[in-house]
N, CA, C and O of each residue as an XYZ file, in Angstrom:
896
protein
N      43.788    207.959    200.854
C      44.959    207.219    200.391
C      44.586    206.378    199.177
O      43.541    205.726    199.172
N      45.434    206.386    198.144
C      45.081    205.723    196.894
C      44.817    204.241    197.071
O      43.849    203.714    196.522
N      45.654    203.568    197.821
C      45.489    202.120    197.984
C      44.701    201.813    199.234
O      45.191    201.099    200.109
N      43.493    202.331    199.341
C      42.689    202.073    200.528
C      42.075    200.683    200.448
O      42.141    200.011    199.419
N      41.475    200.271    201.560
C      40.970    198.912    201.655
C      39.828    198.630    200.698
O      39.590    197.474    200.347
N      39.116    199.668    200.267
C      37.990    199.444    199.374
C      38.442    199.045    197.968
O      37.689    198.432    197.212
N      39.680    199.403    197.634
C      40.165    199.136    196.288
C      41.356    198.175    196.247
O      41.646    197.605    195.195
N      42.048    197.987    197.369
C      43.302    197.252    197.333
C      43.128    195.802    196.923
O      43.941    195.291    196.153
N      42.098    195.118    197.408
C      41.951    193.697    197.096
C      41.577    193.459    195.634
O      42.260    192.686    194.961
N      40.520    194.090    195.114
C      40.239    193.896    193.683
C      41.340    194.438    192.787
O      41.587    193.895    191.710
N      42.009    195.510    193.221
C      43.098    196.058    192.421
C      44.268    195.094    192.389
O      44.886    194.900    191.343
N      44.577    194.485    193.531
C      45.665    193.507    193.590
C      45.343    192.308    192.708
O      46.220    191.788    192.019
N      44.083    191.866    192.728
C      43.654    190.765    191.873
C      43.845    191.134    190.407
O      44.314    190.321    189.611
N      43.479    192.363    190.056
C      43.597    192.820    188.672
C      45.059    192.921    188.254
O      45.401    192.594    187.117
N      45.922    193.369    189.159
C      47.354    193.437    188.856
C      47.882    192.038    188.552
O      48.643    191.845    187.604
N      47.469    191.060    189.369
C      47.877    189.685    189.113
C      47.377    189.183    187.773
O      48.094    188.493    187.049
N      46.148    189.533    187.452
C      45.550    189.101    186.192
C      46.266    189.749    185.009
O      46.570    189.085    184.018
N      46.531    191.054    185.122
C      47.216    191.771    184.049
C      48.647    191.273    183.877
O      49.180    191.243    182.768
N      49.249    190.888    184.983
C      50.643    190.444    184.930
C      50.808    188.986    184.572
O      51.910    188.445    184.669
N      49.727    188.339    184.160
C      49.780    186.900    183.891
C      50.808    186.528    182.834
O      51.440    185.476    182.932
N      50.986    187.375    181.825
C      51.964    187.041    180.794
C      53.370    186.992    181.375
O      54.199    186.191    180.943
N      53.639    187.857    182.365
C      54.940    187.821    183.042
C      55.052    186.564    183.891
O      56.110    185.937    183.941
N      53.964    186.195    184.558
C      53.954    184.990    185.395
C      54.230    183.742    184.571
O      54.917    182.831    185.033
N      53.703    183.695    183.361
C      53.906    182.530    182.509
C      55.379    182.336    182.199
O      55.869    181.209    182.127
N      56.082    183.455    182.015
C      57.504    183.350    181.727
C      58.310    182.917    182.932
O      59.292    182.186    182.795
N      57.899    183.367    184.130
C      58.647    183.074    185.346
C      58.300    181.717    185.939
O      59.191    180.986    186.373
N      57.024    181.372    185.963
C      56.574    180.170    186.668
C      55.819    179.177    185.795
O      55.551    178.053    186.220
N      55.478    179.582    184.585
C      54.663    178.718    183.742
C      55.333    177.403    183.400
O      54.671    176.369    183.312
N      56.652    177.435    183.204
C      57.367    176.225    182.831
C      57.301    175.147    183.908
O      57.061    173.975    183.617
N      57.516    175.555    185.145
C      57.483    174.576    186.236
C      56.073    174.058    186.445
O      55.884    172.886    186.769
N      55.074    174.924    186.261
C      53.686    174.495    186.398
C      53.326    173.461    185.341
O      52.666    172.465    185.638
N      53.759    173.698    184.109
C      53.480    172.745    183.028
C      54.216    171.431    183.241
O      53.697    170.363    182.916
N      55.441    171.508    183.794
C      56.226    170.286    183.984
C      55.599    169.360    185.018
O      55.780    168.144    184.953
N      54.860    169.927    185.974
C      54.175    169.090    186.959
C      53.172    168.168    186.275
O      53.036    167.003    186.648
N      52.476    168.692    185.280
C      51.502    167.891    184.548
C      52.177    166.845    183.677
O      51.734    165.699    183.615
N      53.255    167.245    183.003
C      53.913    166.334    182.080
C      54.585    165.173    182.796
O      54.783    164.105    182.218
N      54.940    165.393    184.077
C      55.612    164.347    184.837
C      54.649    163.273    185.334
O      55.083    162.199    185.752
N      53.342    163.553    185.293
C      52.355    162.594    185.802
C      52.068    161.514    184.765
O      51.902    161.817    183.583
N      52.007    160.257    185.200
C      51.634    159.196    184.257
C      50.163    159.305    183.880
O      49.302    159.477    184.743
N      49.885    159.204    182.590
C      48.508    159.283    182.119
C      47.807    157.959    182.427
O      48.369    156.881    182.234
N      46.584    158.065    182.905
C      45.828    156.862    183.243
C      44.597    157.236    184.025
O      44.156    158.385    184.009
N      44.052    156.268    184.702
C      42.835    156.500    185.468
C      43.074    157.558    186.552
O      44.046    157.491    187.303
N      42.169    158.525    186.612
C      42.273    159.589    187.609
C      43.326    160.634    187.302
O      43.727    161.394    188.183
N      43.784    160.677    186.040
C      44.851    161.619    185.687
C      44.449    163.060    185.952
O      45.218    163.815    186.546
N      43.251    163.454    185.518
C      42.821    164.843    185.671
C      42.725    165.247    187.135
O      43.069    166.374    187.492
N      42.263    164.339    187.981
C      42.173    164.643    189.403
C      43.570    164.828    189.995
O      43.814    165.781    190.735
N      44.476    163.923    189.671
C      45.844    164.029    190.168
C      46.518    165.288    189.642
O      47.254    165.955    190.369
N      46.267    165.608    188.385
C      46.827    166.804    187.784
C      46.332    168.056    188.500
O      47.113    168.953    188.819
N      45.035    168.104    188.744
C      44.439    169.269    189.407
C      44.982    169.441    190.816
O      45.279    170.560    191.234
N      45.113    168.348    191.550
C      45.644    168.422    192.914
C      47.082    168.937    192.918
O      47.457    169.752    193.761
N      47.876    168.456    191.974
C      49.271    168.904    191.877
C      49.350    170.401    191.578
O      50.099    171.137    192.221
N      48.561    170.838    190.586
C      48.610    172.235    190.182
C      48.104    173.164    191.283
O      48.693    174.215    191.535
N      47.012    172.773    191.936
C      46.479    173.598    193.017
C      47.459    173.651    194.185
O      47.656    174.711    194.779
N      48.074    172.521    194.519
C      49.032    172.494    195.624
C      50.220    173.402    195.331
O      50.633    174.187    196.184
N      50.770    173.293    194.118
C      51.910    174.133    193.753
C      51.555    175.615    193.819
O      52.291    176.416    194.395
N      50.424    175.966    193.224
C      50.061    177.381    193.147
C      49.664    177.965    194.493
O      49.943    179.134    194.757
N      49.022    177.185    195.346
C      48.689    177.725    196.659
C      49.912    177.769    197.575
O      49.963    178.567    198.510
N      50.888    176.915    197.305
C      52.163    177.067    198.004
C      52.839    178.363    197.614
O      53.380    179.074    198.461
N      52.804    178.667    196.324
C      53.364    179.923    195.805
C      52.640    181.129    196.384
O      53.276    182.080    196.839
N      51.320    181.091    196.368
C      50.529    182.208    196.897
C      50.746    182.363    198.400
O      50.759    183.478    198.920
N      50.914    181.239    199.091
C      51.189    181.295    200.526
C      52.483    182.020    200.830
O      52.565    182.768    201.804
N      53.495    181.804    200.006
C      54.763    182.508    200.207
C      54.623    183.999    199.938
O      55.202    184.814    200.657
N      53.854    184.369    198.901
C      53.603    185.792    198.650
C      52.959    186.440    199.878
O      53.321    187.544    200.282
N      52.004    185.728    200.452
C      51.294    186.244    201.621
C      52.236    186.379    202.813
O      52.167    187.357    203.558
N      53.114    185.397    202.989
C      54.077    185.444    204.093
C      55.044    186.604    203.930
O      55.318    187.324    204.890
N      55.566    186.792    202.715
C      56.500    187.894    202.464
C      55.824    189.235    202.732
O      56.423    190.130    203.329
N      54.573    189.371    202.289
C      53.836    190.614    202.534
C      53.663    190.855    204.028
O      53.757    191.991    204.493
N      53.410    189.791    204.775
C      53.254    189.921    206.228
C      54.536    190.444    206.859
O      54.500    191.343    207.700
N      55.674    189.876    206.450
C      56.963    190.301    207.009
C      57.268    191.756    206.670
O      57.738    192.519    207.514
N      56.992    192.127    205.417
C      57.245    193.515    205.011
C      56.302    194.481    205.725
O      56.703    195.575    206.122
N      55.041    194.063    205.884
C      54.055    194.943    206.514
C      54.384    195.195    207.983
O      54.092    196.271    208.503
N      54.976    194.233    208.645
C      55.389    194.440    210.039
C      56.341    195.625    210.123
O      56.270    196.423    211.058
N      57.230    195.735    209.142
C      58.188    196.841    209.123
C      57.551    198.138    208.623
O      57.761    199.206    209.198
N      56.769    198.029    207.543
C      56.218    199.243    206.930
C      55.176    199.922    207.813
O      55.166    201.147    207.929
N      54.303    199.139    208.434
C      53.290    199.755    209.299
C      53.927    200.381    210.530
O      53.470    201.413    211.024
N      54.985    199.748    211.019
C      55.706    200.329    212.158
C      56.379    201.629    211.784
O      56.361    202.591    212.552
N      56.979    201.662    210.591
C      57.645    202.884    210.141
C      56.645    204.010    209.916
O      56.904    205.162    210.262
N      55.499    203.667    209.332
C      54.481    204.681    209.057
C      53.917    205.283    210.335
O      53.535    206.453    210.364
N      53.867    204.476    211.394
C      53.338    204.980    212.654
C      54.332    205.880    213.377
O      53.936    206.675    214.229
N      55.622    205.768    213.049
C      56.649    206.558    213.727
C      57.080    207.781    212.930
O      57.433    208.810    213.506
N      57.052    207.668    211.611
C      57.495    208.786    210.784
C      56.393    209.163    209.807
O      55.958    208.339    209.003
N      55.955    210.380    209.878
C      54.841    210.838    209.048
C      55.182    210.774    207.560
O      54.306    210.553    206.724
N      56.473    210.972    207.232
C      56.873    210.976    205.821
C      57.000    209.578    205.237
O      57.127    209.430    204.021
N      56.969    208.530    206.094
C      57.175    207.166    205.602
C      56.088    206.755    204.616
O      56.361    206.059    203.638
N      54.851    207.187    204.875
C      53.751    206.834    203.987
C      53.964    207.376    202.587
O      53.701    206.677    201.609
N      54.435    208.612    202.473
C      54.693    209.214    201.161
C      55.811    208.484    200.439
O      55.748    208.272    199.228
N      56.846    208.098    201.196
C      57.971    207.371    200.601
C      57.508    206.015    200.084
O      57.873    205.613    198.979
N      56.709    205.314    200.873
C      56.202    204.002    200.474
C      55.322    204.102    199.231
O      55.415    203.274    198.325
N      54.470    205.123    199.197
C      53.603    205.310    198.027
C      54.428    205.579    196.779
O      54.113    205.075    195.701
N      55.485    206.372    196.923
C      56.343    206.683    195.782
C      57.028    205.428    195.265
O      57.062    205.186    194.058
N      57.575    204.630    196.180
C      58.255    203.396    195.793
C      57.276    202.439    195.110
O      57.582    201.862    194.067
N      56.088    202.279    195.717
C      55.087    201.371    195.159
C      54.671    201.814    193.757
O      54.565    200.992    192.847
N      54.437    203.113    193.589
C      54.037    203.628    192.286
C      55.113    203.440    191.233
O      54.819    203.046    190.104
N      56.360    203.722    191.596
C      57.459    203.583    190.648
C      57.666    202.123    190.250
O      57.948    201.828    189.089
N      57.528    201.215    191.210
C      57.695    199.792    190.907
C      56.633    199.316    189.912
O      56.929    198.554    188.991
N      55.398    199.774    190.109
C      54.338    199.400    189.173
C      54.595    199.984    187.783
O      54.346    199.326    186.773
N      55.087    201.209    187.737
C      55.415    201.833    186.450
C      56.542    201.069    185.770
O      56.478    200.803    184.570
N      57.579    200.712    186.533
C      58.694    199.948    185.968
C      58.217    198.604    185.428
O      58.652    198.155    184.367
N      57.298    197.960    186.191
C      56.795    196.659    185.764
C      55.971    196.805    184.480
O      56.067    195.977    183.574
N      55.167    197.858    184.415
C      54.381    198.112    183.212
C      55.258    198.357    181.999
O      54.959    197.875    180.906
N      56.343    199.103    182.184
C      57.273    199.356    181.087
C      57.933    198.055    180.620
O      58.176    197.855    179.430
N      58.213    197.180    181.583
C      58.814    195.890    181.236
C      57.833    195.004    180.474
O      58.194    194.392    179.469
N      56.584    194.938    180.959
C      55.593    194.104    180.293
C      55.302    194.589    178.885
O      55.094    193.785    177.976
N      55.286    195.897    178.704
C      55.058    196.462    177.379
C      56.272    196.403    176.487
O      56.226    196.778    175.315
N      57.391    195.910    177.076
C      58.659    195.775    176.366
C      59.203    197.114    175.888
O      59.778    197.228    174.806
N      59.000    198.136    176.742
C      59.534    199.454    176.442
C      60.850    199.714    177.182
O      61.717    200.437    176.690
N      60.988    199.115    178.369
C      62.199    199.313    179.183
C      62.267    198.197    180.212
O      61.260    197.871    180.840
N      63.445    197.607    180.393
C      63.586    196.453    181.272
C      64.331    196.779    182.571
O      65.050    195.936    183.108
N      64.157    197.993    183.064
C      64.830    198.395    184.292
C      64.401    197.613    185.524
O      65.123    197.586    186.521
N      63.221    196.966    185.469
C      62.740    196.196    186.613
C      63.686    195.042    186.936
O      63.673    194.528    188.054
N      64.502    194.634    185.974
C      65.450    193.548    186.208
C      66.458    193.898    187.286
O      66.945    193.021    188.000
N      66.772    195.186    187.402
C      67.690    195.603    188.457
C      67.036    195.446    189.835
O      67.704    195.127    190.818
N      65.731    195.673    189.885
C      64.991    195.493    191.137
C      64.938    194.016    191.512
O      65.028    193.666    192.689
N      64.793    193.151    190.510
C      64.702    191.714    190.769
C      65.974    191.167    191.401
O      65.939    190.146    192.087
N      67.094    191.841    191.172
C      68.360    191.369    191.739
C      68.385    191.465    193.262
O      69.222    190.846    193.919
N      67.448    192.256    193.822
C      67.411    192.407    195.280
C      67.177    191.066    195.958
O      67.764    190.778    197.001
N      66.322    190.255    195.362
C      65.990    188.970    195.966
C      66.910    187.833    195.576
O      66.714    186.702    196.021
N      67.919    188.111    194.749
C      68.810    187.047    194.267
C      69.532    186.305    195.390
O      69.608    185.078    195.333
N      70.070    186.990    196.419
C      70.772    186.252    197.484
C      69.881    185.236    198.205
O      70.331    184.141    198.542
N      68.625    185.602    198.436
C      67.704    184.677    199.090
C      67.428    183.481    198.187
O      67.407    182.338    198.645
N      67.216    183.753    196.896
C      66.910    182.678    195.965
C      68.097    181.714    195.799
O      67.898    180.516    195.596
N      69.312    182.229    195.884
C      70.486    181.371    195.789
C      70.529    180.349    196.921
O      71.044    179.244    196.751
N      69.984    180.726    198.076
C      69.930    179.802    199.208
C      68.801    178.783    199.057
O      68.929    177.633    199.477
N      67.690    179.223    198.449
C      66.506    178.369    198.384
C      66.459    177.484    197.154
O      65.900    176.389    197.211
N      67.028    177.927    196.048
C      66.901    177.167    194.799
C      67.443    175.742    194.886
O      66.859    174.848    194.272
N      68.543    175.483    195.626
C      68.972    174.080    195.731
C      67.924    173.183    196.380
O      67.872    171.988    196.093
N      67.090    173.744    197.250
C      66.049    172.954    197.904
C      64.993    172.507    196.903
O      64.403    171.437    197.058
N      64.749    173.324    195.871
C      63.745    172.936    194.871
C      64.184    171.682    194.116
O      63.362    170.837    193.764
N      65.487    171.575    193.874
C      65.979    170.402    193.153
C      65.858    169.130    193.986
O      65.687    168.040    193.440
N      65.946    169.268    195.294
C      65.806    168.099    196.167
C      64.388    167.549    196.159
O      64.172    166.375    196.459
N      63.425    168.393    195.818
C      62.029    167.947    195.783
C      61.676    167.223    194.491
O      60.633    166.576    194.404
N      62.527    167.326    193.505
C      62.259    166.713    192.215
C      62.642    165.229    192.226
O      63.598    164.856    192.906
N      61.929    164.384    191.501
C      60.673    164.665    190.804
C      59.490    164.689    191.770
O      59.532    164.078    192.838
N      58.451    165.396    191.383
C      57.270    165.540    192.227
C      56.346    164.343    192.022
O      55.951    164.026    190.900
N      56.009    163.684    193.136
C      55.150    162.493    193.053
C      53.797    162.676    193.728
O      52.848    161.961    193.407
N      53.694    163.632    194.668
C      52.416    163.803    195.365
C      52.215    165.274    195.719
O      53.175    166.044    195.712
N      50.978    165.675    196.030
C      50.665    167.093    196.255
C      51.472    167.757    197.364
O      51.746    168.954    197.284
N      51.859    167.011    198.393
C      52.640    167.625    199.478
C      53.973    168.150    198.944
O      54.433    169.219    199.346
N      54.585    167.396    198.041
C      55.815    167.868    197.416
C      55.557    169.101    196.553
O      56.344    170.048    196.555
N      54.450    169.079    195.818
C      54.101    170.222    194.964
C      53.851    171.469    195.802
O      54.235    172.572    195.411
N      53.208    171.297    196.952
C      52.958    172.426    197.852
C      54.277    173.016    198.347
O      54.452    174.235    198.367
N      55.209    172.136    198.749
C      56.514    172.608    199.220
C      57.292    173.297    198.108
O      57.947    174.315    198.337
N      57.219    172.736    196.894
C      57.898    173.352    195.759
C      57.323    174.731    195.471
O      58.069    175.679    195.225
N      55.994    174.847    195.500
C      55.365    176.142    195.281
C      55.753    177.160    196.339
O      55.973    178.331    196.031
N      55.839    176.709    197.596
C      56.219    177.613    198.685
C      57.627    178.149    198.479
O      57.904    179.311    198.778
N      58.523    177.300    197.964
C      59.878    177.760    197.659
C      59.886    178.646    196.423
O      60.581    179.661    196.384
N      59.108    178.258    195.410
C      59.080    179.015    194.155
C      58.532    180.421    194.353
O      58.827    181.321    193.567
N      57.742    180.611    195.390
C      57.201    181.932    195.672
C      58.257    182.968    196.020
O      57.983    184.168    196.007
N      59.473    182.503    196.332
C      60.577    183.412    196.660
C      61.444    183.732    195.457
O      62.435    184.452    195.578
N      61.078    183.205    194.296
C      61.821    183.512    193.078
C      61.776    185.019    192.812
O      60.693    185.604    192.823
N      62.928    185.662    192.573
C      62.922    187.110    192.307
C      62.019    187.447    191.128
O      62.205    186.929    190.027
N      61.053    188.305    191.359
C      60.054    188.620    190.338
C      59.629    190.072    190.463
O      59.159    190.503    191.516
N      59.796    190.814    189.396
C      59.441    192.234    189.420
C      57.974    192.466    189.683
O      57.613    193.416    190.378
N      57.113    191.611    189.139
C      55.679    191.775    189.350
C      55.320    191.576    190.820
O      54.519    192.325    191.379
N      55.920    190.560    191.441
C      55.671    190.319    192.869
C      56.175    191.496    193.694
O      55.487    191.960    194.603
N      57.373    191.980    193.380
C      57.928    193.102    194.139
C      57.079    194.358    193.971
O      56.903    195.130    194.914
N      56.559    194.554    192.773
C      55.705    195.724    192.534
C      54.454    195.663    193.399
O      54.040    196.671    193.972
N      53.861    194.493    193.492
C      52.644    194.353    194.285
C      52.951    194.370    195.775
O      52.120    194.808    196.571
N      54.129    193.902    196.163
C      54.532    194.004    197.566
C      54.628    195.470    197.988
O      54.294    195.825    199.119
N      55.088    196.315    197.062
C      55.114    197.753    197.362
C      53.714    198.276    197.603
O      53.500    199.115    198.478
N      52.753    197.781    196.825
C      51.337    198.134    196.997
C      50.841    197.633    198.356
O      50.155    198.351    199.083
N      51.200    196.380    198.687
C      50.761    195.790    199.952
C      51.326    196.545    201.153
O      50.672    196.658    202.189
N      52.537    197.054    201.003
C      53.175    197.780    202.106
C      52.428    199.061    202.462
O      52.624    199.606    203.548
N      51.578    199.548    201.564
C      50.798    200.755    201.828
C      49.615    200.501    202.751
O      49.021    201.446    203.270
N      49.270    199.247    202.960
C      48.068    198.924    203.717
C      48.232    199.295    205.193
O      49.342    199.246    205.723
N      47.137    199.663    205.855
C      47.223    200.160    207.231
C      47.486    199.077    208.275
O      47.917    199.392    209.384
N      47.238    197.812    207.945
C      47.455    196.739    208.912
C      48.210    195.592    208.247
O      48.247    195.473    207.022
N      48.803    194.760    209.082
C      49.523    193.587    208.585
C      48.555    192.629    207.885
O      48.880    192.059    206.844
N      47.374    192.458    208.460
C      46.371    191.557    207.877
C      45.943    192.011    206.491
O      45.849    191.198    205.572
N      45.684    193.306    206.337
C      45.250    193.811    205.027
C      46.366    193.708    203.997
O      46.097    193.491    202.815
N      47.625    193.862    204.432
C      48.750    193.694    203.517
C      48.842    192.253    203.042
O      49.039    191.991    201.856
N      48.699    191.314    203.983
C      48.749    189.897    203.627
C      47.621    189.533    202.673
O      47.836    188.794    201.712
N      46.414    190.047    202.930
C      45.277    189.752    202.060
C      45.453    190.359    200.674
O      44.999    189.790    199.681
N      46.109    191.508    200.604
C      46.371    192.136    199.316
C      47.214    191.217    198.438
O      46.925    191.045    197.254
N      48.259    190.627    199.023
C      49.096    189.710    198.248
C      48.377    188.402    197.958
O      48.619    187.775    196.927
N      47.510    187.994    198.847
C      46.735    186.780    198.606
C      45.837    186.967    197.379
O      45.752    186.085    196.524
N      45.172    188.120    197.302
C      44.305    188.385    196.156
C      45.124    188.579    194.878
O      44.671    188.226    193.789
N      46.315    189.132    195.010
C      47.204    189.218    193.851
C      47.519    187.814    193.333
O      47.466    187.553    192.131
N      47.846    186.921    194.261
C      48.135    185.549    193.869
C      46.958    184.883    193.184
O      47.129    184.147    192.212
N      45.756    185.143    193.694
C      44.559    184.584    193.055
C      44.408    185.108    191.623
O      43.926    184.392    190.746
N      44.818    186.349    191.392
C      44.737    186.918    190.054
C      45.656    186.212    189.065
O      45.357    186.137    187.874
N      46.782    185.693    189.566
C      47.711    184.973    188.686
C      47.279    183.523    188.466
O      47.797    182.848    187.577
N      46.339    183.051    189.270
C      45.982    181.630    189.257
C      45.378    181.131    187.940
O      45.770    180.060    187.476
N      44.437    181.862    187.313
C      43.828    181.320    186.090
C      44.826    180.963    184.998
O      44.754    179.881    184.416
N      45.755    181.868    184.720
C      46.717    181.586    183.654
C      47.680    180.484    184.048
O      48.083    179.680    183.207
N      48.056    180.436    185.327
C      48.969    179.392    185.782
C      48.320    178.018    185.705
O      48.972    177.045    185.327
N      47.055    177.930    186.057
C      46.350    176.660    185.958
C      46.177    176.260    184.492
O      46.345    175.095    184.134
N      45.844    177.230    183.659
C      45.673    176.937    182.239
C      46.973    176.432    181.627
O      46.963    175.527    180.793
N      48.090    177.020    182.043
C      49.389    176.555    181.561
C      49.646    175.132    182.014
O      50.146    174.306    181.250
N      49.301    174.852    183.260
C      49.479    173.504    183.782
C      48.664    172.476    183.031
O      49.071    171.323    182.892
N      47.496    172.906    182.541
C      46.659    172.005    181.755
C      47.082    171.978    180.284
O      46.400    171.414    179.429
N      48.234    172.607    180.022
C      48.827    172.599    178.675
C      47.926    173.264    177.643
O      47.806    172.789    176.514
N      47.291    174.370    178.041
C      46.445    175.108    177.102
C      47.333    175.919    176.160
O      48.011    176.848    176.599
N      47.337    175.582    174.886
C      48.216    176.241    173.921
C      47.872    177.711    173.742
O      48.743    178.521    173.424
N      46.598    178.062    173.948
C      46.207    179.463    173.741
C      46.845    180.380    174.776
O      47.008    181.575    174.529
N      47.209    179.827    175.944
C      47.852    180.649    176.968
C      49.238    181.067    176.500
O      49.653    182.209    176.695
N      49.951    180.127    175.878
C      51.261    180.462    175.341
C      51.138    181.502    174.222
O      51.981    182.389    174.093
N      50.106    181.384    173.437
C      49.875    182.371    172.390
C      49.602    183.741    172.973
O      50.048    184.757    172.440
N      48.864    183.761    174.077
C      48.564    185.021    174.746
C      49.837    185.681    175.257
O      49.988    186.900    175.182
N      50.756    184.861    175.780
C      52.007    185.383    176.299
C      52.808    186.103    175.222
O      53.484    187.095    175.498
N      52.729    185.598    173.991
C      53.526    186.150    172.903
C      52.803    187.264    172.155
O      53.400    187.915    171.298
N      51.534    187.493    172.461
C      50.743    188.483    171.734
C      51.163    189.882    172.168
O      50.948    190.273    173.315
N      51.756    190.625    171.257
C      52.314    191.936    171.583
C      51.243    192.921    172.056
O      51.479    193.697    172.982
N      50.080    192.893    171.430
C      49.031    193.840    171.809
C      48.578    193.604    173.244
O      48.326    194.559    173.979
N      48.472    192.342    173.648
C      48.071    192.015    175.021
C      49.124    192.493    176.005
O      48.795    193.089    177.031
N      50.383    192.236    175.697
C      51.465    192.657    176.590
C      51.501    194.184    176.740
O      51.674    194.703    177.842
N      51.336    194.885    175.634
C      51.406    196.348    175.695
C      50.199    196.936    176.415
O      50.335    197.900    177.168
N      49.018    196.363    176.190
C      47.827    196.848    176.886
C      47.938    196.601    178.384
O      47.599    197.474    179.183
N      48.410    195.414    178.774
C      48.588    195.102    180.192
C      49.628    196.015    180.813
O      49.453    196.502    181.929
N      50.723    196.246    180.077
C      51.772    197.134    180.578
C      51.262    198.548    180.776
O      51.585    199.191    181.775
N      50.464    199.039    179.829
C      49.921    200.392    179.935
C      49.006    200.531    181.153
O      49.037    201.549    181.844
N      48.194    199.505    181.412
C      47.299    199.551    182.567
C      48.081    199.516    183.872
O      47.704    200.186    184.833
N      49.169    198.743    183.921
C      49.999    198.729    185.122
C      50.660    200.085    185.346
O      50.804    200.531    186.484
N      51.058    200.733    184.266
C      51.639    202.079    184.389
C      50.609    203.041    184.968
O      50.942    203.876    185.809
N      49.361    202.929    184.522
C      48.297    203.784    185.066
C      48.084    203.515    186.549
O      47.877    204.444    187.330
N      48.135    202.238    186.937
C      48.045    201.893    188.356
C      49.168    202.576    189.131
O      48.951    203.119    190.214
N      50.371    202.540    188.561
C      51.522    203.145    189.229
C      51.368    204.645    189.383
O      51.658    205.194    190.445
N      50.913    205.314    188.327
C      50.713    206.762    188.390
C      49.646    207.107    189.419
O      49.777    208.085    190.155
N      48.593    206.302    189.469
C      47.502    206.511    190.433
C      47.995    206.347    191.865
O      47.504    207.010    192.779
N      48.977    205.453    192.056
C      49.500    205.191    193.399
C      50.420    206.303    193.881
O      50.489    206.575    195.080
N      51.128    206.949    192.955
C      52.054    208.010    193.352
C      51.337    209.096    194.168
O      50.158    209.370    193.940
N      52.046    209.707    195.111
C      51.416    210.737    195.967
C      51.180    212.042    195.231
O      51.574    213.113    195.694
N      50.532    211.940    194.079
C      50.183    213.117    193.284
C      48.688    213.405    193.372
O      48.226    214.489    193.019
N      47.921    212.378    193.868
C      46.475    212.473    193.839
C      45.929    212.399    195.260
O      44.716    212.462    195.459
């Protein structure tokens, strides 16, 4: 199976890393605002780091939870219907290809997939406003946990990958490692690193990342 346990965790991490430019557009603004809202003074860097880590691990925790819920269904289906595995692989591969096309700015069809999660986000988004302004890490953690449900094509693409895993635990870990892959750029954005914004706008980086995601998608399809 293409997404076996020997490759799923580092591959998920790499997908998160490659998709960082997409993450910056979806979550980078809120991550940066956490830093800007903090008063500058003694212990600023420590407080900033705690806020950013709390927010991002709340986000990653939600990715892991969603993967767990999906894996409960997908592993059960795969055990009952022999064709379910092929269907899941096809969906996962196509989602990665769609995401790669979007990142490379060749086709934005992944936006239609993102609409799937819109009803859930409509229920949760008002809760994010109640947490504002953020004053301590517990609030940042809760905000990140809610933000993890934001409709995102990259997250959905990797969830399709996670659904291929043979156990619920391995599916959850796959999304956890994906989240870790998105962490470097998200933290850098929170620290207001201008080069990260430049990276987001760099066409060659976006196209190269998109092409690699497309290759991941083709590799996942039940052709190999």
